[in-house]
Short mmCIF file of C-alpha atoms in Angstrom, two decimals:
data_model
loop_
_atom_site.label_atom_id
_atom_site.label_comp_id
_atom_site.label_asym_id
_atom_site.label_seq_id
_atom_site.Cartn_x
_atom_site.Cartn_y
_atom_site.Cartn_z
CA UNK D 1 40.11 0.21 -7.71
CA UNK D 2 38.44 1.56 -4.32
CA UNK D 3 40.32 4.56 -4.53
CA UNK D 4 39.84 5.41 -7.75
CA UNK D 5 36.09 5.23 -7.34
CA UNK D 6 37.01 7.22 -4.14
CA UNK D 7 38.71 9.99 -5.90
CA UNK D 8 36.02 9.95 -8.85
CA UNK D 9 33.08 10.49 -6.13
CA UNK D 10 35.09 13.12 -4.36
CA UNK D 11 35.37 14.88 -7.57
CA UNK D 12 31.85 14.49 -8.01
CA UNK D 13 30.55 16.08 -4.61
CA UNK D 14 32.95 19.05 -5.62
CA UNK D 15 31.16 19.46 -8.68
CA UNK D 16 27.84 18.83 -7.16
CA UNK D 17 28.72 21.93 -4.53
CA UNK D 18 29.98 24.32 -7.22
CA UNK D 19 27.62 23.71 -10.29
CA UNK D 20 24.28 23.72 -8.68
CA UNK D 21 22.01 24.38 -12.17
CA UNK D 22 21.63 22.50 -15.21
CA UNK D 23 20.42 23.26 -18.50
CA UNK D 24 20.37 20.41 -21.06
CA UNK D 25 19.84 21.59 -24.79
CA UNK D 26 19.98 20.19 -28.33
CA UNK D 27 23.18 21.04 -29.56
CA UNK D 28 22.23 20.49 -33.18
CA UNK D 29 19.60 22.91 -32.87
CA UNK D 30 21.41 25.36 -30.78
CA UNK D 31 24.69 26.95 -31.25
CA UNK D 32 25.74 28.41 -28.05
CA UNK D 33 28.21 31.22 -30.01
CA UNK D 34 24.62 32.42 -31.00
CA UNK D 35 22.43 31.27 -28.20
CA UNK D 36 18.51 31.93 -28.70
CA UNK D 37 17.07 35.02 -26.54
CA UNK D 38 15.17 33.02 -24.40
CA UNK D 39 18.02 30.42 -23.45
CA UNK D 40 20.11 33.80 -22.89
CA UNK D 41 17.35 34.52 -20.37
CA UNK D 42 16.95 31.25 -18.28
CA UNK D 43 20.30 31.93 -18.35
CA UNK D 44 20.85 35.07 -17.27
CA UNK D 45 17.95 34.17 -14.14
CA UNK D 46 20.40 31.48 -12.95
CA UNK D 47 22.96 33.54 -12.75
CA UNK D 48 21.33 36.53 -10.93
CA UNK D 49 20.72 34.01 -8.18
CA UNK D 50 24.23 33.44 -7.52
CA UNK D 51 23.99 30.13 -9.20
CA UNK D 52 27.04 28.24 -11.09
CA UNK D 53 25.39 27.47 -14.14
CA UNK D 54 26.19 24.14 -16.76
CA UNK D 55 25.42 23.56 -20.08
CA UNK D 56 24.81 20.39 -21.56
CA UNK D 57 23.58 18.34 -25.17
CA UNK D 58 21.49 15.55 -25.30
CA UNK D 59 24.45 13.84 -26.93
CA UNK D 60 27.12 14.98 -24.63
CA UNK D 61 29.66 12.26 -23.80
CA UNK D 62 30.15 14.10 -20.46
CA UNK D 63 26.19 14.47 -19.66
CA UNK D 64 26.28 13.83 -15.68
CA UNK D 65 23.32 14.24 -13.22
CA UNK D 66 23.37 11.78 -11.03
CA UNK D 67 25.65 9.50 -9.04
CA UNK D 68 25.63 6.67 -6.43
CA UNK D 69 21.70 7.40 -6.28
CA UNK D 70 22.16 11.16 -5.65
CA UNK D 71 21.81 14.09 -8.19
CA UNK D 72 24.46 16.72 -8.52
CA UNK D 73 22.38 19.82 -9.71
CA UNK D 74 19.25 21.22 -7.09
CA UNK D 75 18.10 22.24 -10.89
CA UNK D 76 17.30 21.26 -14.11
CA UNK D 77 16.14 22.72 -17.68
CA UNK D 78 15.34 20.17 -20.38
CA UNK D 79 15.01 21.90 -23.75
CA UNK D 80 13.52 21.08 -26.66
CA UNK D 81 15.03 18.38 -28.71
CA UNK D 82 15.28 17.27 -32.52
CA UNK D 83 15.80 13.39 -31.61
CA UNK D 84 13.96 10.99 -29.26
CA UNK D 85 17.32 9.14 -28.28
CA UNK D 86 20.29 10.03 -26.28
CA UNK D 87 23.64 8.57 -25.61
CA UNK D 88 24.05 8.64 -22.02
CA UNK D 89 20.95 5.98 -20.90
CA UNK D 90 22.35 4.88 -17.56
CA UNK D 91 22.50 8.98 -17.06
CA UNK D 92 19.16 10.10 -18.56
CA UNK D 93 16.42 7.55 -17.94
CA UNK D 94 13.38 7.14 -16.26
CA UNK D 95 14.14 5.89 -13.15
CA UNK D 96 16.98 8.39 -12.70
CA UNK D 97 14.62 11.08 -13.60
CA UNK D 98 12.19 9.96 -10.61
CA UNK D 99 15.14 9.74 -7.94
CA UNK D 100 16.91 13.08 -9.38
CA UNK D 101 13.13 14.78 -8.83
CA UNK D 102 13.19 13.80 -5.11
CA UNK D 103 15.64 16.23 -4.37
CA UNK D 104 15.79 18.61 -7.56
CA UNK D 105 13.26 21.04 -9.66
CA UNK D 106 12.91 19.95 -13.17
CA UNK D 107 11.43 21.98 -15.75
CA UNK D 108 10.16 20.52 -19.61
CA UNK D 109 10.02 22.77 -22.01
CA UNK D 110 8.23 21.79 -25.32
CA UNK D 111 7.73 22.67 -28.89
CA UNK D 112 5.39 21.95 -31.28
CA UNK D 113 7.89 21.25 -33.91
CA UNK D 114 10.22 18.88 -32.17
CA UNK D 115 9.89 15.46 -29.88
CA UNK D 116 10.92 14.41 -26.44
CA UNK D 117 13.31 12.13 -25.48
CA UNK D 118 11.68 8.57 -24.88
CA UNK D 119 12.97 8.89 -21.54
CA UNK D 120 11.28 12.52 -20.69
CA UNK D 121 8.11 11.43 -22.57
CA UNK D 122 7.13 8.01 -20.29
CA UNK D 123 8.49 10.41 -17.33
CA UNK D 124 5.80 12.90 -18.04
CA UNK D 125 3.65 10.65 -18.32
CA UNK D 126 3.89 8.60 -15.03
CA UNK D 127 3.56 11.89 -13.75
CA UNK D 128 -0.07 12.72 -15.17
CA UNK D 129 1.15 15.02 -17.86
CA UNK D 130 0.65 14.22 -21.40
CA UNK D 131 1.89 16.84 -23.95
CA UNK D 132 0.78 16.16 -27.83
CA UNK D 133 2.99 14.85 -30.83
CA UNK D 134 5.29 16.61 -32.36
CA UNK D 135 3.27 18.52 -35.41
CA UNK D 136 0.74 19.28 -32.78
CA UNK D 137 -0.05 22.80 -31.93
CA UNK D 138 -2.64 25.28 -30.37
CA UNK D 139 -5.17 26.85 -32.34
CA UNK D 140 -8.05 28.96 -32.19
CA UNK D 141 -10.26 30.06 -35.50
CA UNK D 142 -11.58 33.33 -33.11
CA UNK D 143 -7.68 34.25 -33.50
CA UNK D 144 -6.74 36.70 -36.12
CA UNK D 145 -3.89 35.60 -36.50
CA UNK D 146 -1.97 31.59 -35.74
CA UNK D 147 -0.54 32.37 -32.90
CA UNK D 148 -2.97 31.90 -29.68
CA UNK D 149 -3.66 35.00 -27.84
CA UNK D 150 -2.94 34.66 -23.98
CA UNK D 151 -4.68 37.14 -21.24
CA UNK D 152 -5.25 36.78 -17.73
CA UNK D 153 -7.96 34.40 -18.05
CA UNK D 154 -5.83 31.93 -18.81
CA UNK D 155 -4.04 31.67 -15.40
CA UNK D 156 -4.77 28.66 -13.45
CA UNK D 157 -3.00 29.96 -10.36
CA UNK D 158 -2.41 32.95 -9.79
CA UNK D 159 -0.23 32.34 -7.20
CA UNK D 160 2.35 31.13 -9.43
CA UNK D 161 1.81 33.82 -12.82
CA UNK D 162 -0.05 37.32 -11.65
CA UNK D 163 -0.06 38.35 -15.63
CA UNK D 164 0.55 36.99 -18.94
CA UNK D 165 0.45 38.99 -22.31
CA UNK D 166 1.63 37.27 -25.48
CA UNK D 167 0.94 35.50 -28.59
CA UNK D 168 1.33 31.79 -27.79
CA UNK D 169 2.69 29.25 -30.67
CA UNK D 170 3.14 25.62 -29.05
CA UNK D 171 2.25 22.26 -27.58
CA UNK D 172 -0.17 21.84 -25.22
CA UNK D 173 -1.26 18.37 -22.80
CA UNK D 174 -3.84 17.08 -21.29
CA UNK D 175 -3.77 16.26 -17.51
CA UNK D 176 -4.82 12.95 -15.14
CA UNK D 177 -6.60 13.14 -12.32
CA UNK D 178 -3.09 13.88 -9.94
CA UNK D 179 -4.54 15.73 -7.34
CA UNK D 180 -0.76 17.20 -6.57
CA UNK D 181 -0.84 18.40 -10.37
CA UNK D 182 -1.48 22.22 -10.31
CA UNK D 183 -2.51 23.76 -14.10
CA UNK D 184 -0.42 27.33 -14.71
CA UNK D 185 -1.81 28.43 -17.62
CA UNK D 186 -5.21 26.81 -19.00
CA UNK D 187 -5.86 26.86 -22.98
CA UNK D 188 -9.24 28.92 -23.71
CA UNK D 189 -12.71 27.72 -24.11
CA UNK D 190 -12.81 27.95 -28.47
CA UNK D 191 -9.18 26.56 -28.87
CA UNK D 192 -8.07 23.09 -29.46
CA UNK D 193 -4.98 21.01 -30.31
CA UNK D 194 -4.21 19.87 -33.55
CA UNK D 195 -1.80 18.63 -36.32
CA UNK D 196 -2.24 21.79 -38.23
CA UNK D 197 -0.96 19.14 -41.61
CA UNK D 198 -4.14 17.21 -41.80
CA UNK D 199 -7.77 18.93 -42.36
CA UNK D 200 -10.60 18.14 -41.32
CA UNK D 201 -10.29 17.87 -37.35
CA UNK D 202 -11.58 14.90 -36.09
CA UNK D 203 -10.62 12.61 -32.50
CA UNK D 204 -7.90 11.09 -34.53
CA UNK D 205 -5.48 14.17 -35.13
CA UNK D 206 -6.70 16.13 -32.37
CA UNK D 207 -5.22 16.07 -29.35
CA UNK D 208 -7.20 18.24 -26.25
CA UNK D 209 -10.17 20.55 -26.70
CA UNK D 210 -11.19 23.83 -24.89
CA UNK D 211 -10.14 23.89 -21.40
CA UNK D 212 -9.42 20.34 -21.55
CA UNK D 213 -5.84 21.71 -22.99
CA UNK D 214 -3.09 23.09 -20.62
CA UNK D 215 -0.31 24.98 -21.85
CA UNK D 216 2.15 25.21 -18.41
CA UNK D 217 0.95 22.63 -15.58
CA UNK D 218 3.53 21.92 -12.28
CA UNK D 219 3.65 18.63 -10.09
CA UNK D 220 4.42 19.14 -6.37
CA UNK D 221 6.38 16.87 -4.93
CA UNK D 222 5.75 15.86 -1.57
CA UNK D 223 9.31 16.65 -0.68
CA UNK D 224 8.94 20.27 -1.80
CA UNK D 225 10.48 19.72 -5.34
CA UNK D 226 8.90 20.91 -8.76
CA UNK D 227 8.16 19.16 -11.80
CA UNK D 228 7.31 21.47 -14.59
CA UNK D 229 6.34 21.45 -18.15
CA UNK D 230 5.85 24.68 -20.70
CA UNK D 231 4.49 24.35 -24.30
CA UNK D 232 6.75 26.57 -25.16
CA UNK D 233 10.28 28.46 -24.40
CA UNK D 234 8.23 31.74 -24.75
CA UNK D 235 6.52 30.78 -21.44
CA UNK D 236 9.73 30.54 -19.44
CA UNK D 237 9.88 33.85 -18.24
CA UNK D 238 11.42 34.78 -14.81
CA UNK D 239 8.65 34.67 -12.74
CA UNK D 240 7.93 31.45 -13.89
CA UNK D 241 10.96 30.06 -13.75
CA UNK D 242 11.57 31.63 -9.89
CA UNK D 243 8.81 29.56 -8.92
CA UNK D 244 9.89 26.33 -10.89
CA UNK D 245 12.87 26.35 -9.16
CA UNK D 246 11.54 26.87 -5.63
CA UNK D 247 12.61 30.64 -5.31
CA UNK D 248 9.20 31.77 -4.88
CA UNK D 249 6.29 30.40 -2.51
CA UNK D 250 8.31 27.42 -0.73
CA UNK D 251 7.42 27.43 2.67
CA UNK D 252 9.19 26.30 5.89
CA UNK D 253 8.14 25.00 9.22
CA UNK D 254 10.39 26.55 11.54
CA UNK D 255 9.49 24.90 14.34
CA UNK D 256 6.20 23.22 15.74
CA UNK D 257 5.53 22.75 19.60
CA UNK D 258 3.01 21.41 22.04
CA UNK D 259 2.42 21.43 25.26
CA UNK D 260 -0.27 21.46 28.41
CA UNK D 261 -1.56 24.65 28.97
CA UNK D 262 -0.72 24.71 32.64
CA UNK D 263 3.01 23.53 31.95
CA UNK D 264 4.50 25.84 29.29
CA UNK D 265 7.68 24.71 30.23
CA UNK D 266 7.61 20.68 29.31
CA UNK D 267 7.32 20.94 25.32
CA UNK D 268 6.34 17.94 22.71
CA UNK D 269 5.66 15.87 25.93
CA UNK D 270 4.92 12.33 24.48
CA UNK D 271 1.98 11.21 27.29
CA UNK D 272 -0.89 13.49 27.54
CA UNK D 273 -4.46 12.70 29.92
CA UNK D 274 -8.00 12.86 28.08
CA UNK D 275 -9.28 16.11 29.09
CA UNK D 276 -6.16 18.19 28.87
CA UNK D 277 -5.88 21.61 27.79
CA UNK D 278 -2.99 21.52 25.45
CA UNK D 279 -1.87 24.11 23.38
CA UNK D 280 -0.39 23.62 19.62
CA UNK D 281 2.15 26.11 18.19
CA UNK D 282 3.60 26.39 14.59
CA UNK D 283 6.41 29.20 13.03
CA UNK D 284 6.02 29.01 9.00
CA UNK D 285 8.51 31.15 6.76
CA UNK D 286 7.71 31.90 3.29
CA UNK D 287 11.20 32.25 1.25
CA UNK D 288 10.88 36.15 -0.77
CA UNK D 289 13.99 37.12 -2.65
CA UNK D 290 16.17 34.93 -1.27
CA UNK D 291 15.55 35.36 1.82
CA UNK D 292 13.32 33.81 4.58
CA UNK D 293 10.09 36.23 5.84
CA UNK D 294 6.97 35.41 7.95
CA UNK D 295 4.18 33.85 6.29
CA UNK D 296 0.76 35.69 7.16
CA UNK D 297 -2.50 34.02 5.63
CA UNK D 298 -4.33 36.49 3.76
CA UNK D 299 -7.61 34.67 3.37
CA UNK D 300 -9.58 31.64 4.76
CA UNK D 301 -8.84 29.68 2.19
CA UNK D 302 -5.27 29.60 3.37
CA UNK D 303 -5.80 28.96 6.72
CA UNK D 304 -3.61 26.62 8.64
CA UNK D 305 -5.26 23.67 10.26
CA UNK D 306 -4.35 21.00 13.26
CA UNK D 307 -5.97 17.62 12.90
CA UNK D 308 -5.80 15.80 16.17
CA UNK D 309 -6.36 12.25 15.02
CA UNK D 310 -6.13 8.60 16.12
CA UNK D 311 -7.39 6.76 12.66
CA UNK D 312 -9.72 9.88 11.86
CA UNK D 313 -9.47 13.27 13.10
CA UNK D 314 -11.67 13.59 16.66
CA UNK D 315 -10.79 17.03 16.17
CA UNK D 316 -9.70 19.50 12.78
CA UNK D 317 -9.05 23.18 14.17
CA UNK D 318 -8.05 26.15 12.74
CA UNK D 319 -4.60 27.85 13.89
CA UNK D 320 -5.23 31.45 15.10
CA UNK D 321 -2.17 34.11 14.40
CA UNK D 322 -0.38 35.36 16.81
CA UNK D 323 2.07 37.77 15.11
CA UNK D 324 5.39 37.57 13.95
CA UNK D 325 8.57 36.18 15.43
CA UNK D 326 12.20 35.03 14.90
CA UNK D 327 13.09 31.38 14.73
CA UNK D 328 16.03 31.34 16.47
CA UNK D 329 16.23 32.15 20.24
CA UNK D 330 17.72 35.32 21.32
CA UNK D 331 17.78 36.50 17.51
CA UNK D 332 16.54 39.76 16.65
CA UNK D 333 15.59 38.94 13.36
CA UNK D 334 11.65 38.51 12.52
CA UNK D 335 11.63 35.35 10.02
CA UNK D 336 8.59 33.53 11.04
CA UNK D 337 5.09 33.91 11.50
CA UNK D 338 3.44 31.90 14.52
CA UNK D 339 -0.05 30.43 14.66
CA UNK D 340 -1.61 28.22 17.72
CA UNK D 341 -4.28 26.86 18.90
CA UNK D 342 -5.83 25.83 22.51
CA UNK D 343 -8.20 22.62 22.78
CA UNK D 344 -8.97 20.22 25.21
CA UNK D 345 -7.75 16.70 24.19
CA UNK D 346 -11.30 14.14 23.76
CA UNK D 347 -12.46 11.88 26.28
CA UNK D 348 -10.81 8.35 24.59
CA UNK D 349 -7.28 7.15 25.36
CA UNK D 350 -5.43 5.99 22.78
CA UNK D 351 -2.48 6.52 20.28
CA UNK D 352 -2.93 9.94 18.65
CA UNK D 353 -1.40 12.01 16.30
CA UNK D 354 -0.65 16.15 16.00
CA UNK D 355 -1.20 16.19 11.82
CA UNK D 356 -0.40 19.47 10.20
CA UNK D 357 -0.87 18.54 6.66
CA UNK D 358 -1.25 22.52 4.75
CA UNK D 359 -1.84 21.60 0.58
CA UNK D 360 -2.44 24.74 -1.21
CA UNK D 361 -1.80 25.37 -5.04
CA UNK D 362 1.50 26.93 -5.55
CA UNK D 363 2.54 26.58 -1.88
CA UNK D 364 5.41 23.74 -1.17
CA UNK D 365 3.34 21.64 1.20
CA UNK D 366 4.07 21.49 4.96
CA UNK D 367 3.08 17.82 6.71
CA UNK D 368 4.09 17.42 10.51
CA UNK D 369 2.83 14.25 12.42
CA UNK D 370 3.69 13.87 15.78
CA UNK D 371 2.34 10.85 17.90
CA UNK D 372 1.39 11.07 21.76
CA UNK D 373 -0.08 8.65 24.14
CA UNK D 374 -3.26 9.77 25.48
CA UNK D 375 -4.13 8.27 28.86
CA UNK D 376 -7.67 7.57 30.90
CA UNK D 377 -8.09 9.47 34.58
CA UNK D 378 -5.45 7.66 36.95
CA UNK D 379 -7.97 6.13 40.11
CA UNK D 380 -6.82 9.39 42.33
CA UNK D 381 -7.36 11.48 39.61
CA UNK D 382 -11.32 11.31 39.53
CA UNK D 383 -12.92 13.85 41.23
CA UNK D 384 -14.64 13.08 44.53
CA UNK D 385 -18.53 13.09 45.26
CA UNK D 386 -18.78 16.51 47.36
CA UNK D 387 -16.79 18.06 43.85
CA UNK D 388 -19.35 17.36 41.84
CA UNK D 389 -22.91 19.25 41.72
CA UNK D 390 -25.30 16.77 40.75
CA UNK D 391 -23.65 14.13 43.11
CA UNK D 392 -24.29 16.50 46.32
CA UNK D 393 -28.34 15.83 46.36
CA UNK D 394 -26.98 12.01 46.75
CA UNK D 395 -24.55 12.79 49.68
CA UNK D 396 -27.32 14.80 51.90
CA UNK D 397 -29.39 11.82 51.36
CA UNK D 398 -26.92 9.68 52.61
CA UNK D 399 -26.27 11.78 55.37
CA UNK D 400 -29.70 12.34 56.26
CA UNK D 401 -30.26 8.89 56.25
CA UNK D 402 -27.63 7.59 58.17
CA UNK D 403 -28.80 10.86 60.81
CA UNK D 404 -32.51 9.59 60.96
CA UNK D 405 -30.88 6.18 61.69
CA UNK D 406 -29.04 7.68 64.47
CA UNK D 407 -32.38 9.42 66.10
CA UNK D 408 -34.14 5.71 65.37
CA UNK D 409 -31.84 3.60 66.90
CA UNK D 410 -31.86 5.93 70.04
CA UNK D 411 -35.81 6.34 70.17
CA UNK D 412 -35.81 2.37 70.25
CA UNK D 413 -33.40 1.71 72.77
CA UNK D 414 -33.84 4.72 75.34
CA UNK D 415 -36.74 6.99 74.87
CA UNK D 416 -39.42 4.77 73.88
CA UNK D 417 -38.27 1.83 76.48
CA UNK D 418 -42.01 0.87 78.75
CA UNK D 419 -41.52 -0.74 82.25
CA UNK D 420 -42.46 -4.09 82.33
CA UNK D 421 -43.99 -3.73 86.41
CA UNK D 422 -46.11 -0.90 85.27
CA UNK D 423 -47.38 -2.80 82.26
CA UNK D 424 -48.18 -6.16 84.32
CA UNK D 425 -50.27 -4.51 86.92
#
């Protein structure tokens, strides 16, 4: 029995090496003989990455993504679907869907004329996205035609999509107040969602209004992974897609170091003095085409910032540049971009902590903590009297004092000493 299960999990972490991408479709609404353009396109992007890519239905007795608490793919594409139950529960559920999303991109795509999965649908939801009913679609009256019109203007980030030009026909959701949810593409000002069936509109067939609508949002994972959801297949171009599977703006911290500013040579020491001059570097990497390139802040918005804090920050400081650099000693190559700062550590002892902690929309987020002991002056450590200037009006009175004491003691016993025969007579 143990070596079966031994054999089986081998198998697996084979698999898990050599098929790196999933795509998950309905396979009674798709017939991969004739697959649809824009599944030959997702697709086609996989496999221009060098990925090994897998194809799987809803229904698919063989439907495998994760095992022994670890997923198998590093991506996955959930299509659109014609039925709100699968097969394979103790593969596709919620709970799997949370663990497989700690270490793998997901991306939703929707349509207005077909449901979710149960399973994806509560998913979605814990996450703070909510997409409408099936029936549901965009629509704008200011349109001259039914399809939504989609320009520039609707970017959310234009980080993630620089330009968008087509004639939008599908869901939409509405967002909670996530603060790690980032909208893509926002739904404009005279549109709203609706089951385009039932007439008049009113709060119970409508589903988002205005702005209030979002037609591609993204969660960011602490642990650098994507969630995504589209309205449509339409959306799921490859520059959207790059960036849903981390191929475009995921950062890395190459390497983070601090020391004392007179003793360059004793990094990440752990026990630092209050009133130190210490000196915090960083080396991020930005990945671009596959490959990993120095990340250079453009803007003050983006700038990197230290936090040197105990339970809040006594100090927040912004990392200068210093130029470019390579990551790995002796190595020619220029893959990182290093920022520092120099500050002088505040007068309280304590348990503090180096916090890098960069959150910027369509970045992967960097957070570094590193925890040093800060210690008070040692007793030979504080500086004498004659070393400090407003002490040295104190020590010449002393002195003089102790000198006029000197002359006083003399005068009394010497100088100013009467004979006693001279005074009786």
């Amino acid at each position: 029995m143990f070596i079966t299960r031994l054999v089986a999990l081998l198998s697996l972490v084979f698999l898990a090496v050599a098929e790196r991408s999933l795509v998950v479709y309905d396979s009674v609404k798709i017939d991969l003989a004739e697959p649809p353009i824009e599944l030959k396109r997702v697709v086609e992007t996989f496999k221009s990455l060098g990925h090994e890519i897998l194809l799987r239905g809803y229904q698919d007795s063989d439907l495998l993504m994760f095992v022994s608490g670890y997923a198998i793919f590093d991506n996955i594409v959930f299509l659109p679907t014609s039925s709100k139950k699968i097969n394979r529960k103790e593969q596709l559920n919620k709970q799997n869907l949370v663990d497989i999303a700690k270490t793998a991109n997901l991306v939703f795509v929707g349509d207005s004329n077909y449901n979710y999965p149960d399973v994806i649908r509560e998913f979605l939801n814990e996450a703070g996205i909510y997409p409408s009913p099936k029936g549901y679609k965009l629509i704008d009256h200011f349109e001259a035609s039914d399809k939504v019109k989609l320009t520039k203007d609707n970017i959310g980030c234009a980080r993630i999509l620089s330009t968008i030009d087509t004639e939008y026909d599908g869901q939409s959701a509405i967002l909670s107040n996530n603060e790690n949810l980032v909208p893509i593409l926002t739904a404009s000002k005279t549109s709203f969602s609706s089951n385009d069936n039932i007439n008049p509109v009113d709060n119970e067939n409508s589903w988002g209004f205005g702005q209030q609508s979002h037609l591609a949002v993204s969660l960011q994972a602490l642990s650098g992974t994507r969630i995504t959801w589209v309205g449509s297949i339409e959306l799921l171009k490859q520059e959207l897609l790059l960036w849903a599977i981390g191929q475009r703006n995921a950062l890395k911290l190459q390497f983070v170091q601090h020391h004392k500013a007179d003793e360059p040579q004793n990094l990440d020491s752990t026990l630092y003095r209050i009133k130190d001059q210490v000196v915090y570097t960083i080396g991020v990497s930005e990945l671009v085409d596959g490959q990993w390139k120095p990340f250079v802040v453009e803007n003050d918005e983006e700038t990197l910032q230290l936090s040197f804090k105990m339970l809040d920050p006594y100090q927040r400081l912004n990392l200068q540049p210093l130029g470019e650099a390579s990551s790995v000693e002796g190595s020619k190559v220029l893959d990182t971009y290093v920022y520092s700062v120099n500050f002088t550590i505040p007068d309280q002892h304590g348990m503090f902590t180096f916090e890098l902690d960069y959150k910027r929309p369509g970045l992967t987020y960097l957070l570094e903590k590193q925890v040093v002991a800060i210690r008070h002056l040692a007793n030979d450590e504080y500086k004498r009297s004659w070393d400090i200037t407003n002490a040295w009006f104190y020590v010449v009175s002393a002195v003089l004092v102790v000198i006029a004491w000197f002359f006083f003691v003399v005068n009394f016993l010497y100088v100013s000493k009467v004979d006693v025969g001279k005074k009786d007579q």
